[in-house]
Amino acid sequence: MLQSLIIVGIIYIAALVFFTMSARTKEKSSKGFLMAGANIGAVLGFFTFAATLFSTFTLQGMPDFFRNHGVGAWIFLAISDAVMVFGIISIGYAFRKKAAGHEYYGMAGFMSYCYKWRVAGLVTFFGAFIFLVPYVAIQIRGVAIFLSGAFPDSIPLWAGAVGMVVVMLIYSEIGGLKAIIYSDMLQGILLLAVIWIIGINCLNYFGGIGPMFEEIQQKNEALLSVPGPNGLLDFQFLFGSMIAICLLPFTQPQVSTRLIIMKDTKSLYKLAVGLGFFAILIILPTLFMGMYGAAKYPDATTAEFLNRTFLEDQAPLIAAFVMIGLIAAAISTSDSQLFALGGEIRSLLSGDDKKMLGYARMAILFFAVITLAFALMSSDELVLLTRMSFAGTALMAPMIFTGIFYDRSGFLKIVPLATLIALLILVLSLFGIVPNTLAGVRMDLILLGLLALIAIVAVGIDKNRN
Amino acid sequence: MNKETLWKLCCAAVILVAILTFTPVITPVGRYKPQLMGMPYTLWMGILQAIVLVGITYLGTLVHPGRKND
């Protein structure tokens, strides 16, 4: 299989080089480099949004999530995504409209602009940094573990992680966001192809959807309904996940950037509808993989299950494509996230554009090193860590929405301050210093509810005052 | 019916369908029947729900107030 992997890998690298060189322009302004000229059409926009959103979390995490928690995983992701796409057209439009009056490079700078207060931008950057770095790291780690598991004598974990970070740094530093967008198109198609090939193979193992669920019914009936065998997919988990995922386009900077760079509102509409269908298309085959794992490898560890399902049970050429697909999935999301963090830094800086862009590029390098270190140390709970990232950044939503929808947000300093406190409390709860739940309710939900309440009350008081 | 009203109807429909997710209509606890083509209840209802939501999103793009203001 190593031979197949090398051949497919060379083709993939060559395609990346081609896209990077195509995207390379002499224009080195922040708008050109960080925002790809902010003139992206529906097709490119759709692919870059999809590739950024559906990451290793989908390809590796979701099959395992279906295997362990059953069909309720569909509600967890597919329904949340379907609600999210409606949010893109409704809130996305208002977001673009407000951002049109501002030179947008990142949400942090945008919040400074909305609240007319630098602290609001710093809080946004803090939230993005704290909760994005673990998300990027676990994706890199997930694929590095997979590679080292497949080739224990050739690719150690650290080498896989370093290799991926170096590849994404090279093409994003040379070609900027445009190179990332072009490569996202390649990676999105690759991800969809790979996920369906394995999904169909898994379905064929049972001989169809009916026989698949008949076998699951005999093996573990609890997988066929919520809350699943471990009781995880209860109301609070599903509700909290839906809220966090629906807020993603506005709370995770790599996604927000993709709303802003769209050419016009009609392209945004097409992106939203396309993304909804893409979500259904890409999550469905992960269900087949999960059920395959539940039937064939119910007691295997995550790494064993993925290794057997993706590699050992596939033809060598397919397995090689899977590997490259996994790498592509990890890279397409991670590069966008690191790049977005650089954009956040740029958005907080003012002064000579060339110099500020230089700082932003150095920041991307710095974030890559931190992420790499984190990737070598973090846990392997892909889906749960990703959800933590979603929930963490979701806490910024009340502040961001107040900034977008309320013109006098500059008078509401309490909102960014409360957001900062909530972010700190959530971090402390993740370390076990503060309880994870209060009266049986998850801390992330309580904090989000409180922040929403504070924002509503603050707007109400300010309206009355005027 | 004007586009503004239709847009509000789309918003209401999405909220309603999203709320249904957390009721026994979509996620009855511990129940997987009636099945459709062998699929457990929550799954086939969930797939149908996702298609409906994307359909409403498409309709929403046709009547969204931003369409005329772009």
XYZ file of C-alpha atoms in Angstrom:
536
model
C 0.000 0.000 0.000
C 2.955 2.304 0.630
C 3.617 2.382 -3.122
C 0.004 3.384 -3.879
C 0.179 6.020 -1.158
C 3.350 7.522 -2.624
C 1.803 7.711 -6.121
C -1.490 9.232 -4.915
C 0.434 11.503 -2.549
C 2.625 12.836 -5.367
C -0.475 13.581 -7.478
C -2.044 15.385 -4.525
C 1.085 17.444 -3.779
C 1.429 18.306 -7.480
C -2.184 19.539 -7.508
C -1.515 21.634 -4.407
C 1.600 23.130 -5.995
C -0.385 23.921 -9.147
C -3.141 25.664 -7.165
C -0.613 27.560 -5.062
C 1.259 28.823 -8.095
C -2.023 29.754 -9.821
C -3.069 31.748 -6.768
C 0.250 33.484 -6.363
C -0.086 37.121 -7.268
C 2.151 40.110 -7.038
C -0.479 41.900 -5.012
C 0.595 41.724 -1.389
C -2.062 43.810 0.298
C -3.956 42.487 3.323
C -7.164 42.429 1.291
C -5.551 40.374 -1.465
C -3.625 38.021 0.806
C -6.011 37.538 3.739
C -9.370 38.030 2.024
C -8.627 36.717 -1.515
C -9.791 40.062 -2.895
C -13.242 39.491 -1.270
C -14.684 38.567 -4.654
C -15.443 34.848 -4.507
C -18.254 33.351 -6.585
C -20.832 30.762 -5.514
C -18.976 27.605 -6.647
C -15.587 28.406 -5.146
C -17.298 29.841 -2.076
C -19.331 26.680 -1.613
C -16.304 24.392 -1.855
C -14.127 26.438 0.464
C -16.941 26.746 3.007
C -17.689 23.009 2.839
C -14.028 21.950 3.023
C -13.455 24.252 5.983
C -16.555 23.093 7.813
C -16.356 19.343 7.147
C -13.024 18.286 8.471
C -11.376 15.244 9.961
C -14.134 15.621 12.512
C -16.567 14.420 9.833
C -14.443 11.773 8.160
C -12.911 10.208 11.271
C -15.040 11.470 14.124
C -18.552 10.888 12.813
C -18.187 7.185 11.865
C -16.912 6.527 15.372
C -19.678 8.662 16.845
C -22.340 6.671 14.942
C -20.644 3.425 16.023
C -20.775 4.361 19.706
C -23.916 6.460 19.983
C -26.139 5.278 17.132
C -28.490 7.030 14.732
C -29.015 10.036 17.033
C -25.658 11.250 15.718
C -27.566 12.228 12.578
C -29.598 14.704 14.623
C -26.424 15.946 16.322
C -24.767 17.026 13.075
C -27.005 16.840 10.004
C -30.025 18.599 11.506
C -27.838 21.177 13.235
C -26.106 21.873 9.906
C -29.434 22.118 8.088
C -30.655 24.739 10.573
C -27.294 26.494 10.335
C -27.571 27.035 6.563
C -30.785 28.967 7.078
C -28.881 31.151 9.536
C -26.343 31.859 6.816
C -28.921 33.558 4.623
C -30.727 35.391 7.406
C -27.964 36.524 9.794
C -25.206 36.286 7.168
C -26.879 39.003 5.144
C -27.012 41.401 8.117
C -23.407 40.549 8.987
C -22.185 41.343 5.463
C -24.214 44.539 5.393
C -22.710 45.806 8.626
C -19.197 44.681 7.694
C -19.483 46.537 4.378
C -18.882 49.777 6.261
C -15.626 48.479 7.671
C -12.363 47.111 6.286
C -12.902 43.535 7.440
C -9.919 41.258 8.084
C -11.250 39.385 11.083
C -14.038 39.247 13.654
C -11.792 40.741 16.362
C -11.258 43.979 14.444
C -14.913 43.990 13.464
C -15.970 43.791 17.118
C -13.558 46.620 17.997
C -15.294 48.610 15.257
C -18.841 47.720 16.379
C -18.227 48.387 20.082
C -15.811 51.249 19.390
C -13.669 49.592 22.023
C -10.436 47.687 21.500
C -11.177 45.366 24.437
C -14.132 43.870 22.511
C -11.686 42.875 19.764
C -9.227 41.422 22.245
C -11.991 39.357 23.897
C -12.973 38.014 20.463
C -9.389 37.129 19.670
C -8.946 35.466 23.073
C -12.061 33.317 22.563
C -11.050 32.340 19.043
C -7.488 31.507 20.059
C -8.363 29.500 23.178
C -10.963 27.355 21.451
C -9.553 27.100 17.938
C -6.045 25.917 18.781
C -7.286 22.658 20.377
C -9.636 22.139 17.420
C -6.819 22.505 14.882
C -4.516 20.395 17.009
C -6.857 17.425 17.360
C -7.346 17.277 13.621
C -3.651 17.182 12.971
C -3.218 14.655 15.744
C -6.103 12.517 14.458
C -4.526 12.093 11.049
C -0.995 11.750 12.434
C -2.164 8.893 14.693
C -3.854 7.280 11.736
C -0.722 7.538 9.577
C 1.589 6.244 12.281
C -0.867 3.402 12.982
C -0.848 2.412 9.320
C 2.928 2.688 8.971
C 4.302 2.138 12.480
C 7.838 1.554 11.229
C 7.975 4.414 8.714
C 5.917 7.382 9.976
C 6.149 8.310 13.670
C 3.337 10.483 15.051
C 5.461 13.625 15.279
C 6.667 13.273 11.684
C 3.099 13.042 10.338
C 2.053 16.104 12.355
C 5.101 18.160 11.356
C 4.702 17.141 7.692
C 1.100 18.330 7.551
C 1.812 21.632 9.266
C 4.771 22.324 6.953
C 2.722 21.569 3.803
C -0.126 23.857 4.827
C 2.221 26.616 5.922
C 4.081 26.563 2.622
C 1.071 26.895 0.373
C -0.865 29.299 2.569
C 2.155 31.568 3.109
C 2.915 31.626 -0.627
C -0.571 31.874 -2.092
C -2.590 33.368 0.766
C -6.311 32.744 1.160
C -6.711 32.303 -2.601
C -4.401 29.268 -2.540
C -6.368 27.877 0.392
C -9.649 28.389 -1.453
C -8.393 26.710 -4.637
C -6.990 23.773 -2.699
C -10.234 23.561 -0.707
C -12.020 22.839 -3.963
C -9.705 19.898 -4.617
C -9.952 18.756 -1.016
C -13.751 19.057 -0.896
C -14.162 16.851 -3.985
C -11.612 14.364 -2.646
C -13.349 14.231 0.732
C -16.756 13.586 -0.834
C -15.398 10.899 -3.187
C -13.477 9.074 -0.475
C -16.292 9.167 2.045
C -18.785 7.708 -0.450
C -16.462 4.973 -1.709
C -15.926 3.665 1.816
C -19.555 4.277 2.740
C -20.786 2.154 -0.178
C -18.249 -0.569 0.609
C -19.540 -0.628 4.197
C -23.146 -0.785 3.014
C -22.326 -3.604 0.591
C -20.957 -5.618 3.504
C -24.524 -5.869 4.838
C -26.206 -6.123 1.444
C -28.339 -2.992 1.845
C -29.822 -0.558 4.343
C -32.547 -2.949 5.598
C -30.169 -5.845 6.377
C -27.744 -3.341 7.953
C -30.254 -2.207 10.557
C -31.524 -5.780 11.078
C -28.014 -6.776 12.105
C -27.596 -3.703 14.318
C -30.933 -4.506 15.968
C -29.595 -7.940 16.893
C -26.203 -6.663 18.050
C -27.144 -3.491 19.945
C -30.732 -2.285 19.718
C -29.957 0.912 21.666
C -28.032 2.233 18.631
C -31.328 2.600 16.741
C -32.750 5.394 18.886
C -31.794 8.292 21.122
C -30.121 8.737 23.565
C -27.953 5.835 22.319
C -26.302 3.032 24.332
C -24.303 5.408 26.542
C -27.121 7.908 27.041
C -25.029 10.745 25.601
C -27.478 12.030 22.970
C -30.041 13.434 25.357
C -31.977 16.693 24.999
C -29.256 18.875 26.515
C -26.479 17.482 24.339
C -28.498 17.725 21.121
C -29.911 21.141 21.935
C -26.546 22.559 23.032
C -24.896 21.133 19.908
C -27.528 22.614 17.612
C -27.097 26.051 19.167
C -23.288 25.857 18.994
C -23.250 24.581 15.389
C -25.830 27.140 14.196
C -23.634 29.896 15.602
C -20.474 28.568 13.932
C -20.599 30.801 10.830
C -20.387 33.826 13.095
C -18.319 32.602 15.999
C -15.497 30.715 14.267
C -13.373 33.195 12.309
C -12.365 30.832 9.498
C -16.064 30.417 8.659
C -17.052 34.073 9.155
C -14.324 35.111 6.712
C -15.937 32.943 4.053
C -19.231 34.794 4.420
C -17.504 38.128 3.979
C -15.410 37.216 0.925
C -18.435 36.197 -1.156
C -18.885 38.360 -4.232
C -22.534 39.238 -3.577
C -25.635 38.180 -1.659
C -26.867 35.897 -4.448
C -23.619 33.925 -4.251
C -24.182 33.665 -0.504
C -27.668 32.247 -1.095
C -26.333 29.622 -3.497
C -23.584 28.743 -1.056
C -26.126 28.211 1.749
C -28.418 25.916 -0.238
C -25.469 23.970 -1.706
C -24.001 23.539 1.739
C -27.254 22.114 3.076
C -27.274 19.408 0.411
C -23.562 18.800 0.855
C -24.079 18.249 4.594
C -26.669 15.539 3.925
C -24.458 13.954 1.262
C -21.346 13.869 3.393
C -22.861 12.771 6.715
C -24.961 9.914 5.286
C -22.024 7.641 4.332
C -20.455 8.156 7.771
C -23.615 6.512 9.142
C -22.902 3.415 7.003
C -19.303 3.355 8.257
C -20.446 3.706 11.846
C -22.991 0.880 11.547
C -20.334 -1.263 9.856
C -18.074 -0.636 12.837
C -20.892 -1.339 15.301
C -21.534 -4.687 13.644
C -17.976 -5.754 12.911
C -15.769 -3.978 15.441
C -18.013 -3.056 18.374
C -15.301 -3.412 21.015
C -12.350 -2.030 19.049
C -10.700 1.220 20.079
C -11.276 4.248 17.860
C -7.864 3.869 16.229
C -8.378 0.134 15.598
C -11.841 0.694 14.138
C -10.685 3.444 11.776
C -7.588 1.574 10.758
C -9.503 -1.585 9.898
C -12.470 0.124 8.228
C -10.492 2.676 6.229
C -7.389 0.659 5.382
C -7.325 -3.061 6.093
C -10.812 -3.742 4.695
C -10.203 -1.674 1.542
C -8.235 -2.344 -1.657
C -4.707 -0.796 -1.492
C -5.483 1.958 -4.005
C -8.688 2.920 -2.170
C -6.796 2.868 1.140
C -4.193 5.214 -0.359
C -6.945 7.594 -1.482
C -8.485 7.406 1.985
C -5.177 8.415 3.538
C -4.780 11.356 1.206
C -8.463 12.230 1.721
C -7.913 12.274 5.473
C -4.826 14.436 5.140
C -6.722 16.747 2.778
C -9.649 16.988 5.213
C -7.359 17.867 8.105
C -5.320 20.330 6.087
C -8.301 22.088 4.490
C -9.782 22.967 7.862
C -6.569 23.524 9.808
C -4.982 25.870 7.276
C -8.137 27.994 7.212
C -8.204 28.144 10.996
C -4.549 29.118 11.358
C -4.923 31.612 8.558
C -8.038 33.062 10.189
C -6.148 33.535 13.451
C -3.554 35.498 11.450
C -6.429 37.540 10.007
C -7.713 38.199 13.514
C -4.312 39.598 14.481
C -4.231 41.746 11.339
C -7.716 43.061 12.094
C -6.512 44.336 15.469
C -3.547 46.197 13.996
C -3.461 49.562 12.328
C -0.630 51.229 10.463
C 1.339 50.563 7.302
C -0.489 47.699 5.558
C 2.629 45.931 4.305
C 4.169 45.932 7.756
C 0.949 44.833 9.482
C 0.505 42.014 6.976
C 4.045 40.909 7.784
C 3.099 40.698 11.464
C -0.016 38.695 10.595
C 2.073 36.241 8.552
C 4.500 35.830 11.411
C 1.535 35.249 13.719
C 0.316 32.425 11.450
C 3.728 30.784 11.819
C 3.600 31.247 15.585
C 0.089 29.749 15.832
C 1.227 26.805 13.714
C 4.040 26.039 16.167
C 1.698 26.259 19.176
C -0.829 24.049 17.421
C 1.826 21.505 16.584
C 2.927 21.349 20.224
C -0.684 20.951 21.324
C -1.274 18.249 18.696
C 1.531 16.151 20.130
C 0.042 16.345 23.622
C -3.766 16.452 23.254
C -6.365 13.742 23.847
C -7.896 11.562 21.080
C -11.575 12.400 21.729
C -12.109 13.976 18.310
C -15.844 14.660 18.315
C -16.120 15.722 21.946
C -13.114 18.066 21.721
C -14.510 19.548 18.523
C -17.850 20.074 20.183
C -16.046 21.794 23.062
C -14.500 24.158 20.509
C -17.937 24.857 19.005
C -19.445 25.451 22.461
C -16.538 27.687 23.526
C -16.658 29.976 20.524
C -20.490 29.985 20.711
C -20.193 32.025 23.901
C -19.124 34.967 21.763
C -22.397 34.884 19.801
C -24.435 37.287 21.998
C -21.606 39.830 21.790
C -21.193 39.361 18.026
C -24.931 39.520 17.298
C -25.329 42.631 19.456
C -22.464 44.178 17.499
C -24.071 43.244 14.171
C -27.696 44.125 14.915
C -27.520 47.003 17.377
C -26.140 50.265 16.075
C -25.455 51.659 19.542
C -23.415 48.627 20.677
C -20.602 51.095 21.376
C -22.507 52.019 24.559
C -22.760 48.413 25.774
C -19.303 47.675 27.185
C -20.867 45.233 29.641
C -21.456 42.722 26.828
C -17.775 42.125 25.887
C -16.807 42.135 29.570
C -19.440 39.517 30.437
C -18.267 37.466 27.440
C -14.703 37.502 28.730
C -15.829 36.343 32.172
C -17.959 33.576 30.630
C -15.055 32.371 28.475
C -12.823 32.202 31.547
C -15.476 30.318 33.549
C -15.888 27.778 30.723
C -12.118 27.247 30.533
C -12.015 26.737 34.316
C -14.886 24.260 34.105
C -13.041 22.303 31.412
C -10.096 21.988 33.792
C -12.445 20.850 36.566
C -11.800 23.947 38.719
C -15.428 25.077 38.310
C -18.268 22.485 38.050
C -19.243 21.278 34.560
C -22.929 21.400 35.373
C -25.162 23.419 37.658
C -28.432 21.842 38.838
C -27.997 19.263 36.100
C -27.628 21.853 33.319
C -24.419 21.996 31.266
C -22.174 24.956 32.056
C -21.833 26.010 28.384
C -25.622 26.259 28.061
C -25.948 28.234 31.307
C -23.239 30.695 30.263
C -24.684 31.122 26.782
C -28.150 31.737 28.241
C -26.796 34.278 30.734
C -24.837 36.118 28.043
C -27.900 36.262 25.798
C -29.911 37.638 28.722
C -27.260 40.251 29.534
C -27.153 41.363 25.899
C -30.958 41.620 25.669
C -31.234 43.536 28.965
C -28.344 45.861 28.021
C -29.952 46.668 24.664
C -33.328 47.207 26.366
C -31.873 49.615 28.946
C -29.952 51.515 26.280
C -33.075 51.830 24.122
C -35.069 53.175 27.077
C -32.312 55.636 27.889
C -32.596 57.029 24.367
C -48.822 37.468 -0.124
C -45.788 39.728 -0.324
C -42.185 38.566 -0.043
C -41.727 40.031 3.411
C -44.570 37.858 4.766
C -43.252 34.800 2.934
C -39.808 35.377 4.422
C -41.302 35.565 7.922
C -43.198 32.336 7.207
C -39.909 30.668 6.215
C -38.309 31.829 9.480
C -41.273 30.522 11.474
C -41.175 27.197 9.613
C -37.469 26.694 10.328
C -37.952 27.472 14.014
C -40.908 25.080 14.196
C -39.074 22.249 12.424
C -35.991 22.834 14.601
C -38.092 22.662 17.785
C -39.678 19.404 16.594
C -36.180 17.860 16.775
C -36.406 17.770 20.553
C -39.895 16.299 20.739
C -41.033 12.685 20.371
C -42.089 13.590 16.815
C -38.437 13.248 15.750
C -36.566 11.837 18.740
C -38.770 9.472 20.774
C -36.571 8.101 23.545
C -35.754 4.417 23.129
C -38.192 3.875 20.221
C -37.176 2.980 16.669
C -40.472 1.934 15.083
C -42.171 2.485 12.655
C -39.266 1.784 10.308
C -39.047 2.936 6.715
C -37.102 0.754 4.281
C -35.485 -0.796 7.324
C -34.340 2.570 8.707
C -35.109 3.315 12.362
C -37.704 6.019 13.017
C -35.397 8.815 14.221
C -33.110 8.320 11.234
C -35.682 8.443 8.449
C -37.550 11.267 10.133
C -34.203 13.047 10.579
C -33.324 12.632 6.891
C -36.764 13.918 5.899
C -36.374 16.806 8.330
C -32.959 17.752 6.889
C -34.388 17.755 3.342
C -37.329 19.909 4.470
C -34.962 22.373 6.177
C -32.784 22.706 3.073
C -35.960 23.120 0.998
C -37.146 25.949 3.259
C -33.696 27.521 2.996
C -33.990 27.458 -0.783
C -37.441 29.056 -0.631
C -36.002 31.553 1.826
C -33.370 32.632 -0.677
C -36.148 33.438 -3.179
C -38.010 35.752 -0.821
C -35.221 37.058 1.427
C -35.385 40.866 1.805
C -31.694 41.105 0.893
C -32.335 39.845 -2.654
C -33.637 43.225 -3.808
C -31.160 45.282 -1.810
C -27.954 43.723 -3.074
